[in-house]
Each structure stands twice: as C-alpha cells, then as structure tokens.
Amino acid sequence: FLGAGGGNDIQWCFSQVKGAVDDDVAEADIISTVEFNHSGELLATGDKGGRVVIFQQEQENKTQSHSRGEYNVYSTFQSHEPEFDYLKSLEIEEKINKIRWLPQKNAAQFLLSTNDKTIKLWKISERDKRPEGYNLKEEDGRYRDPTTVTTLRVPVFRPMDLMVEASPRRIFANAHTYHINSISINSDYETYLSADDLRINLWHLEITDRSFSILLPLFYIVDIKPANMEELTEVITAAEFHPNSCSTFVYSSSKGTIRLCDMRASALCDRHSKLFEEPEDPSNRSFFSEIISSISDVKFSHSGRYMMTRDYLSVKIWDLNMENRPVETYQVHEYLRSKLCSLYENDCIFDKFECCWNGSDRQVEFLSLIVMTGSYNNFFRMFDRNTKRDITLEASRENNKPRTVLKPRKVCASGKRKKDEISVDSLDFNKKILHTAWHPKENIIAVATTNNLYIFQDKMN
Amino acid sequence: MFVRGLKRKCFDGEEDIEGTLAGIKAIPSYNLQRQSLLDMSLVKLQLCHMLVEPNLCRSVLIANTVRQIQEEMTQDGTWQMINTQSTGQASLDRLVSTDILCRSARDQAEGKHAPAYGTFNKEFESDQAQDSSETMSTASSVQAPRNLQSNAWEMENPQENKGNFQKSLDQIFETLENKSPNTVEDLFSEVDNSYYDLDTMLTGMMSNTKMGHCDSLETFSSSTNTASNSNCKSDLNDLDHIVEILVES
C-alpha cells in the first residue's frame, strides 16, 4: 500500500537511462518536458530542438515477474520548428514547453504539444496492416491505365512491420503574444486552456472528422495585461484545470499567489473566486523574497481537494478551502537561502522547477500522498505527507545497476561535513532536474536531467 | 594599501583583518552590496534583449527588485549616483560580492547599526570555510579595494546625487526613445539617456537592441547567446523592405 510506507519505504532502483552518454550536451537535446499518458504505457519527452520522443512500456514479461516492462522508443517526430517573427524581428524558439496527453478513446493516441507560441494536436497511430490488391493502383502507388483492367478484385489487408505515425491534426496558433507556460486539458475532454505570461485562452479541442484545421480560441478567460505596461509587476506563471470540476481552474503568479476561478461566474475571469496567498515572513525578508516566492508549477491533487505549488526553495500544499496559508510546506533545498545572491547573479534563481504527485495506487484510488520535485546536482527529492519523512536521491549513471536500491543523498549545509555528505559549494548548479513525472498507476518515475531521461522503479518484493 | 588606509580611517580595532586577508579582499558594506545588486539588476535588464524574445517573467522580477532597492534607498536617504561619468570598467568594479544581501532582515538590522566592518569578523568566520570554494560568485572582488576608495568619496556626499539616480531609473522605466548602447561604456554612461519604454523593454520589441558586445558581461548572465550586430542590420533591412512593400500596396 503506497500510502502507508510512503516515500521512504518505497525503495527506488535504477531501471533505465535514455540519452547521450557524453558530457558535451547538444543544445537541441536538452529535455524540456516529460509526461506519462493516462495509462502509463506511454512516456513522452519534449526537447529544446522541438522534437517529441515517445517511449512505450513493454508488456510485462510473465517469466520475469520481478520487473516491470522496459520503456523503448515508440515514436519520434519533429513537433515544432524554429520560426521568425518578422514584425518583432525575433526568433520563436522551437523548444517544447509542455506536453499533455488526451485520454485514449480509440486505437490512436492524441497529445498536445506546445512551444512559446503555438499548440499542436498530434495523432499517433499504429499501422501494422496495409491494403493490397487495388484495382486502379499498382503496389507502388502508381495509377494503372484503366483500359488495362480486365478483372476486379477486392483489396485485402496484409500484415506489415509495425509503423508508428505521428500526424498533426490541429494547430492552435496566433493567440499568444507572450510565452506559453502551461496547457491543461479540461475534465470534459472537450476544451483546454493555454496560459502565457499575461493571458489564458480557452480552446475547443475539435476532435471531429475534419482531418486538419487551424483554429482560433473560443475566448480568453483571463487577461492581466495592464493598460500601461509600465504598471506591470506580476505575471502568470502556471495554470491548471480542476480534475473534476470542468468550470474551475487555477493560475499562479510571479508574486507567489494562486487564484482560483470559476467560469460559470463570468466568461472573463478577471475576478477570482479565491485568492491563495501566504503572508510573508518578515524575518526572512530580503531583496530576493519576491523572486523566490514566484511559483513555477501548480498541480491539483487527484481528488481535487488539494493543490501543490512549487516556488524556488519549497513545495507547498494548499487546501482549497483555506486561502490564507498552505496546510503543509516542504523545504526542497533550504541551504540555498544563504546563496541567493550568487544564484541571482548566475540566473539560477530563475530556474523553474516542476513538481508532481505520486500516481494513484491500485488499491486506494486518488490519494495524493507523496510529492516529488527536482533540485541541483542531479538530485531530486520526495516528501511523504503521512510520515513527514523525505528523501534525496540522485540521477546519475554511476548508480545504474538495476535492482540495486538507490542510496539516499545528503547535502551538508554548514559545519563539518560528514562522510558521504556533499557540501553546498560542491553542488553542480548546471546539473538541474526541472522535470519529473510519476507513472499514473505504478511506482515508476521518470526523471529528466539536462539531456538524459532516467527511469526508476520500486524494488518489487 | 588603499584598503589598509581606509580601514584605519573608518574602522578602528580591526587590524587583524588585514593579516588574514592579505590586504586584497574585503567584504563590502551593506550599502555597497546593495548598490552592486542594483547595478547587476540593471545590467540583467539590458541583457534581456537577445535574439529570442526575452522572458517576461524574469524581466518583471528583476524590474521589481530594482524598484525595491530604489524604495529602500529613498527611505534611508543613501542615494548613490549611478556612475554616469566613469568608464564602464569602473562600473563593473562596483559589482562586488553580495553575500550580505542574502542574510535575513533580522541579521541586517544587527549589522547595520555597527560600523560597516564591525560585522566583518562575524561574517568572515562563517564565510571563511566556504570562501575559498565558493565557485558560484563571479563578482570582481579583486577590484573591490579601488571601488571602496571611490565609493568612500561618494558616501561623503550622498545627497547631491539623489536627483540623478531618480532621473536615471525613471528614464529606464518610462521613456520612449530607442537607443542601443554600443559599448559597455555607453551602457553605463548613457543610463541617463538610454530611454526604454517598459513595454518595449519587457516584451523585447526594440529594433536596435541586439547586444553584440556582451563578452565582458557574460559572467553575469549565464545563458545569453548574443547576436552580432550585422545579423540585426540585415534583419532590419528585411523589415524595412517588407514595410515598404506593405505601404506601397
């Protein structure tokens, strides 16, 4: 039972690592997003080069019952290309900011992928048969001279090697002046939202028979652009639909606030239903207080009763019924508080870490009990809400012995460093784990370092 | 030599510092570090204008930090002129280590009332273990002694420069002219005159601001990929051409 033991009682073992081995990282290979689909069978990554790579889990091997199926490459495609905005004389990066899967309805899989400006709906389908025996076409596709056709036959499907095709079905463009930071699919599975720094748009997914279309949003549901841009002091940093209530969504800001909006109240949600904000701790105030309070990610719990936010140093859990403070706060790397100046100087203070919940256990549905988030030096952290224990693990090729339990790491903040501890000054701030994902149903996690994807699973007994 | 002289003048009873520091490195006062943070922030705002559209969130956060510093400096009356006359090199010197700013407000309050170097011993002890292995800080701390001397002069005349500072900051935020500093010197010497509308600054809509000269400032922004000026010029030519076509049709 996942909840009883929690983060520390799950014994994480290395399973696989994907990506180049050498230290020289190609810019295009930098992983920018990681997402499991709803069944967990597929795992998608997006990178700075605009590519999407989808891994598929092998069916469980009946003879090897102690390990779950491995993830192997299923499909790779170029989702976005670099563009040039002639009006502003600026490049539009092809980097994939987010991927979100649609729930599977038929044989094909659908996902949304987005860069800074354009969202695309991709259809991923398998083909393992092909029709043969056309009357008017040759096998290679050339048309036959109709006068040479003397008999008629019925084309039949013959097996072929599995081919996985990705084709763009919808393009959702020209609706964002600023950079898209979030996309979130509504629980009605018909609409979704996209958020940039100042605006949130609502779109219809338009899964119809029409093969391809370029669409405009239904309308914008949030717009915080001031009349005079000089007055701008706060931007939208993340947004998400409520998992059960299709008219409710939240968005977070660079000042550490979260607003919950209900679209039933008005189409333009310029007034929030709830405002979540923790009062500032005056004893911890510094010039960097605002920057570190900026929320980089927001995720609802499975039930929708709680939500989790990630700011630079901590993860906070909020009860939707309590606006004035979070119910729980977990420190990710408090030892960095005394280093904020240096981190501001080298821009690390602007790193946007994501966070995620555990998947829902087979036996107990919809319990969000463990929080996972990344840190520096290729460390990632897990917090168990029940036991209040936490653990620090490292994604490194040195630990790559399958079924060997990962050794917990510890950072020495000050004073004498114990054996096996790492001092703050030895941390590598170029090795950051910004993106992590948890399999929706099992204890399998995907952790992205700069250009490698690590898969860990719990040691099944 | 400067450091020693300065210390004898301002901070009695701290001779032991000189021995341990070998007279090269000194931990600057809160005011100096705050000024340094301000300068660093202004540099970061300028460096926002790269080939790719700048990150609005980052720009807003930095701009808010600048405002905060300005407000605090207004409140405690310690105006320091943004160095408009000296060369850019001297301005870089001002970017000293800003560790002290990481300390909480409570610590600040304790430190502030004592002479600036009165808290030095305490800081030095805690920093000593980490200092040698502090790899993150890229500040030009070696140049701090020269900086201290010039700033000591400025500290004696805080009120005079108040107007200039306010003017510079306002101009950065509110005015409209597009002017691209072509050199590091221009970047700082023209801060009175480099007019950037906040809107265009934050959304990177400026046509002239590709920075091709950021090599010396590279340490302060780890992720810049600066375009050469020639790229910008050809892009602008394209733009002009397109506008011509549109206007004519």
CSV table of N, CA, C and O in Angstrom, one decimal, chain A residues 220-269:
chain,number,residue,atom,x,y,z
A,220,TYR,N,-10.7,34.4,-24.5
A,220,TYR,CA,-9.8,34.4,-23.4
A,220,TYR,C,-10.5,34.5,-22.1
A,220,TYR,O,-11.5,35.2,-22.0
A,221,ILE,N,-10.0,33.7,-21.2
A,221,ILE,CA,-10.7,33.7,-19.9
A,221,ILE,C,-10.0,34.5,-18.8
A,221,ILE,O,-10.5,34.8,-17.8
A,222,VAL,N,-8.7,34.8,-19.0
A,222,VAL,CA,-8.0,35.7,-18.1
A,222,VAL,C,-7.1,36.6,-18.9
A,222,VAL,O,-6.4,36.1,-19.8
A,223,ASP,N,-7.1,37.8,-18.5
A,223,ASP,CA,-6.1,38.8,-19.1
A,223,ASP,C,-5.7,39.7,-18.1
A,223,ASP,O,-6.5,40.5,-17.6
A,224,ILE,N,-4.4,39.7,-17.7
A,224,ILE,CA,-4.0,40.6,-16.7
A,224,ILE,C,-3.0,41.7,-17.2
A,224,ILE,O,-2.3,42.3,-16.4
A,225,LYS,N,-3.1,41.9,-18.5
A,225,LYS,CA,-2.2,42.9,-19.0
A,225,LYS,C,-2.7,44.3,-18.6
A,225,LYS,O,-3.9,44.6,-18.8
A,226,PRO,N,-1.9,45.1,-18.0
A,226,PRO,CA,-2.4,46.4,-17.6
A,226,PRO,C,-2.5,47.4,-18.8
A,226,PRO,O,-1.8,47.1,-19.8
A,227,ALA,N,-3.3,48.4,-18.6
A,227,ALA,CA,-3.4,49.4,-19.7
A,227,ALA,C,-2.1,50.0,-20.0
A,227,ALA,O,-1.7,50.2,-21.2
A,228,ASN,N,-1.3,50.2,-19.0
A,228,ASN,CA,0.0,50.8,-19.2
A,228,ASN,C,1.0,49.8,-18.8
A,228,ASN,O,1.1,49.4,-17.6
A,229,MET,N,1.8,49.3,-19.7
A,229,MET,CA,2.7,48.2,-19.4
A,229,MET,C,3.8,48.5,-18.3
A,229,MET,O,4.3,47.7,-17.7
A,230,GLU,N,4.0,49.8,-18.1
A,230,GLU,CA,4.9,50.2,-17.1
A,230,GLU,C,4.4,49.8,-15.7
A,230,GLU,O,5.1,49.7,-14.8
A,231,GLU,N,3.1,49.6,-15.6
A,231,GLU,CA,2.5,49.2,-14.3
A,231,GLU,C,2.6,47.7,-14.1
A,231,GLU,O,2.1,47.2,-13.1
A,232,LEU,N,3.1,47.0,-15.0
A,232,LEU,CA,3.2,45.5,-14.9
A,232,LEU,C,4.1,45.1,-13.8
A,232,LEU,O,5.3,45.4,-13.8
A,233,THR,N,3.6,44.4,-12.8
A,233,THR,CA,4.5,43.9,-11.7
A,233,THR,C,4.3,42.4,-11.5
A,233,THR,O,5.0,41.9,-10.7
A,234,GLU,N,3.4,41.8,-12.1
A,234,GLU,CA,3.1,40.4,-11.8
A,234,GLU,C,2.6,39.7,-13.1
A,234,GLU,O,1.9,40.3,-13.9
A,235,VAL,N,3.1,38.5,-13.3
A,235,VAL,CA,2.8,37.7,-14.5
A,235,VAL,C,2.2,36.4,-14.0
A,235,VAL,O,2.4,35.9,-12.9
A,236,ILE,N,1.5,35.7,-15.0
A,236,ILE,CA,1.0,34.4,-14.8
A,236,ILE,C,2.2,33.4,-15.0
A,236,ILE,O,2.9,33.5,-16.0
A,237,THR,N,2.3,32.4,-14.1
A,237,THR,CA,3.4,31.5,-14.3
A,237,THR,C,3.0,30.1,-14.6
A,237,THR,O,3.7,29.3,-15.1
A,238,ALA,N,1.8,29.7,-14.2
A,238,ALA,CA,1.3,28.4,-14.4
A,238,ALA,C,-0.3,28.4,-14.3
A,238,ALA,O,-0.8,29.2,-13.6
A,239,ALA,N,-0.9,27.4,-15.0
A,239,ALA,CA,-2.4,27.3,-14.8
A,239,ALA,C,-2.8,25.9,-15.0
A,239,ALA,O,-2.1,25.1,-15.7
A,240,GLU,N,-3.9,25.5,-14.4
A,240,GLU,CA,-4.4,24.1,-14.5
A,240,GLU,C,-5.8,24.0,-14.2
A,240,GLU,O,-6.4,24.7,-13.4
A,241,PHE,N,-6.5,23.2,-15.0
A,241,PHE,CA,-7.9,22.9,-14.8
A,241,PHE,C,-8.1,22.0,-13.5
A,241,PHE,O,-7.2,21.2,-13.3
A,242,HIS,N,-9.2,22.2,-12.9
A,242,HIS,CA,-9.5,21.3,-11.7
A,242,HIS,C,-9.8,19.9,-12.3
A,242,HIS,O,-10.4,19.8,-13.4
A,243,PRO,N,-9.4,18.8,-11.6
A,243,PRO,CA,-9.5,17.5,-12.2
A,243,PRO,C,-11.0,17.0,-12.3
A,243,PRO,O,-11.2,16.1,-13.1
A,244,ASN,N,-11.9,17.6,-11.6
A,244,ASN,CA,-13.2,17.1,-11.6
A,244,ASN,C,-14.2,18.2,-12.0
A,244,ASN,O,-15.3,17.9,-12.6
A,245,SER,N,-14.0,19.4,-11.7
A,245,SER,CA,-14.9,20.5,-12.0
A,245,SER,C,-14.6,21.2,-13.2
A,245,SER,O,-13.6,21.9,-13.3
A,246,CYS,N,-15.3,21.0,-14.3
A,246,CYS,CA,-14.9,21.5,-15.6
A,246,CYS,C,-15.0,23.0,-15.8
A,246,CYS,O,-14.7,23.5,-16.8
A,247,SER,N,-15.5,23.7,-14.8
A,247,SER,CA,-15.6,25.1,-14.9
A,247,SER,C,-14.5,25.8,-14.0
A,247,SER,O,-14.5,27.0,-14.0
A,248,THR,N,-13.8,25.0,-13.3
A,248,THR,CA,-12.8,25.6,-12.3
A,248,THR,C,-11.4,25.4,-12.8
A,248,THR,O,-11.0,24.4,-13.3
A,249,PHE,N,-10.6,26.5,-12.6
A,249,PHE,CA,-9.2,26.4,-12.9
A,249,PHE,C,-8.5,27.3,-12.0
A,249,PHE,O,-9.0,28.2,-11.3
A,250,VAL,N,-7.1,27.1,-11.8
A,250,VAL,CA,-6.3,27.9,-11.0
A,250,VAL,C,-5.2,28.5,-11.9
A,250,VAL,O,-4.8,27.9,-12.9
A,251,TYR,N,-4.7,29.6,-11.5
A,251,TYR,CA,-3.4,30.1,-12.1
A,251,TYR,C,-2.6,30.7,-11.0
A,251,TYR,O,-3.1,31.4,-10.1
A,252,SER,N,-1.3,30.5,-11.2
A,252,SER,CA,-0.3,31.0,-10.2
A,252,SER,C,0.4,32.2,-10.8
A,252,SER,O,0.4,32.5,-12.0
A,253,SER,N,1.1,33.0,-9.9
A,253,SER,CA,1.7,34.2,-10.3
A,253,SER,C,3.2,34.3,-9.8
A,253,SER,O,3.6,33.5,-9.0
A,254,SER,N,3.8,35.3,-10.4
A,254,SER,CA,5.2,35.5,-10.0
A,254,SER,C,5.4,36.2,-8.6
A,254,SER,O,6.5,36.3,-8.1
A,255,LYS,N,4.2,36.5,-8.0
A,255,LYS,CA,4.3,37.0,-6.6
A,255,LYS,C,3.9,36.0,-5.6
A,255,LYS,O,3.6,36.3,-4.5
A,256,GLY,N,3.8,34.7,-6.1
A,256,GLY,CA,3.5,33.7,-5.1
A,256,GLY,C,2.0,33.5,-4.8
A,256,GLY,O,1.7,32.9,-3.8
A,257,THR,N,1.2,34.1,-5.6
A,257,THR,CA,-0.3,33.9,-5.3
A,257,THR,C,-0.9,32.9,-6.2
A,257,THR,O,-0.4,32.6,-7.3
A,258,ILE,N,-2.0,32.3,-5.8
A,258,ILE,CA,-2.7,31.4,-6.7
A,258,ILE,C,-4.2,31.9,-6.7
A,258,ILE,O,-4.7,32.2,-5.6
A,259,ARG,N,-4.7,32.0,-7.9
A,259,ARG,CA,-6.1,32.4,-8.0
A,259,ARG,C,-6.9,31.3,-8.5
A,259,ARG,O,-6.6,30.7,-9.5
A,260,LEU,N,-8.1,31.1,-7.9
A,260,LEU,CA,-9.0,30.0,-8.4
A,260,LEU,C,-10.2,30.7,-9.0
A,260,LEU,O,-10.7,31.7,-8.4
A,261,CYS,N,-10.5,30.3,-10.2
A,261,CYS,CA,-11.5,31.0,-11.0
A,261,CYS,C,-12.6,30.0,-11.4
A,261,CYS,O,-12.3,28.8,-11.7
A,262,ASP,N,-13.8,30.5,-11.5
A,262,ASP,CA,-14.9,29.7,-11.9
A,262,ASP,C,-15.5,30.3,-13.2
A,262,ASP,O,-16.0,31.5,-13.1
A,263,MET,N,-15.5,29.6,-14.2
A,263,MET,CA,-16.0,30.2,-15.5
A,263,MET,C,-17.5,30.4,-15.5
A,263,MET,O,-18.0,31.0,-16.4
A,264,ARG,N,-18.2,29.7,-14.6
A,264,ARG,CA,-19.6,29.9,-14.5
A,264,ARG,C,-20.0,31.3,-14.0
A,264,ARG,O,-21.0,31.9,-14.3
A,265,ALA,N,-19.1,31.9,-13.2
A,265,ALA,CA,-19.3,33.2,-12.7
A,265,ALA,C,-19.4,34.3,-13.8
A,265,ALA,O,-20.2,35.1,-13.9
A,266,SER,N,-18.3,34.2,-14.7
A,266,SER,CA,-18.4,35.1,-15.8
A,266,SER,C,-17.4,34.5,-16.8
A,266,SER,O,-16.4,33.8,-16.5
A,267,ALA,N,-17.6,34.9,-18.1
A,267,ALA,CA,-16.7,34.3,-19.1
A,267,ALA,C,-15.3,34.9,-19.0
A,267,ALA,O,-14.4,34.1,-19.1
A,268,LEU,N,-15.2,36.1,-18.7
A,268,LEU,CA,-13.9,36.7,-18.4
A,268,LEU,C,-13.6,36.6,-16.9
A,268,LEU,O,-14.3,37.3,-16.1
A,269,CYS,N,-12.7,35.8,-16.5
A,269,CYS,CA,-12.5,35.6,-15.1
A,269,CYS,C,-11.5,36.6,-14.6
A,269,CYS,O,-10.4,36.3,-14.2
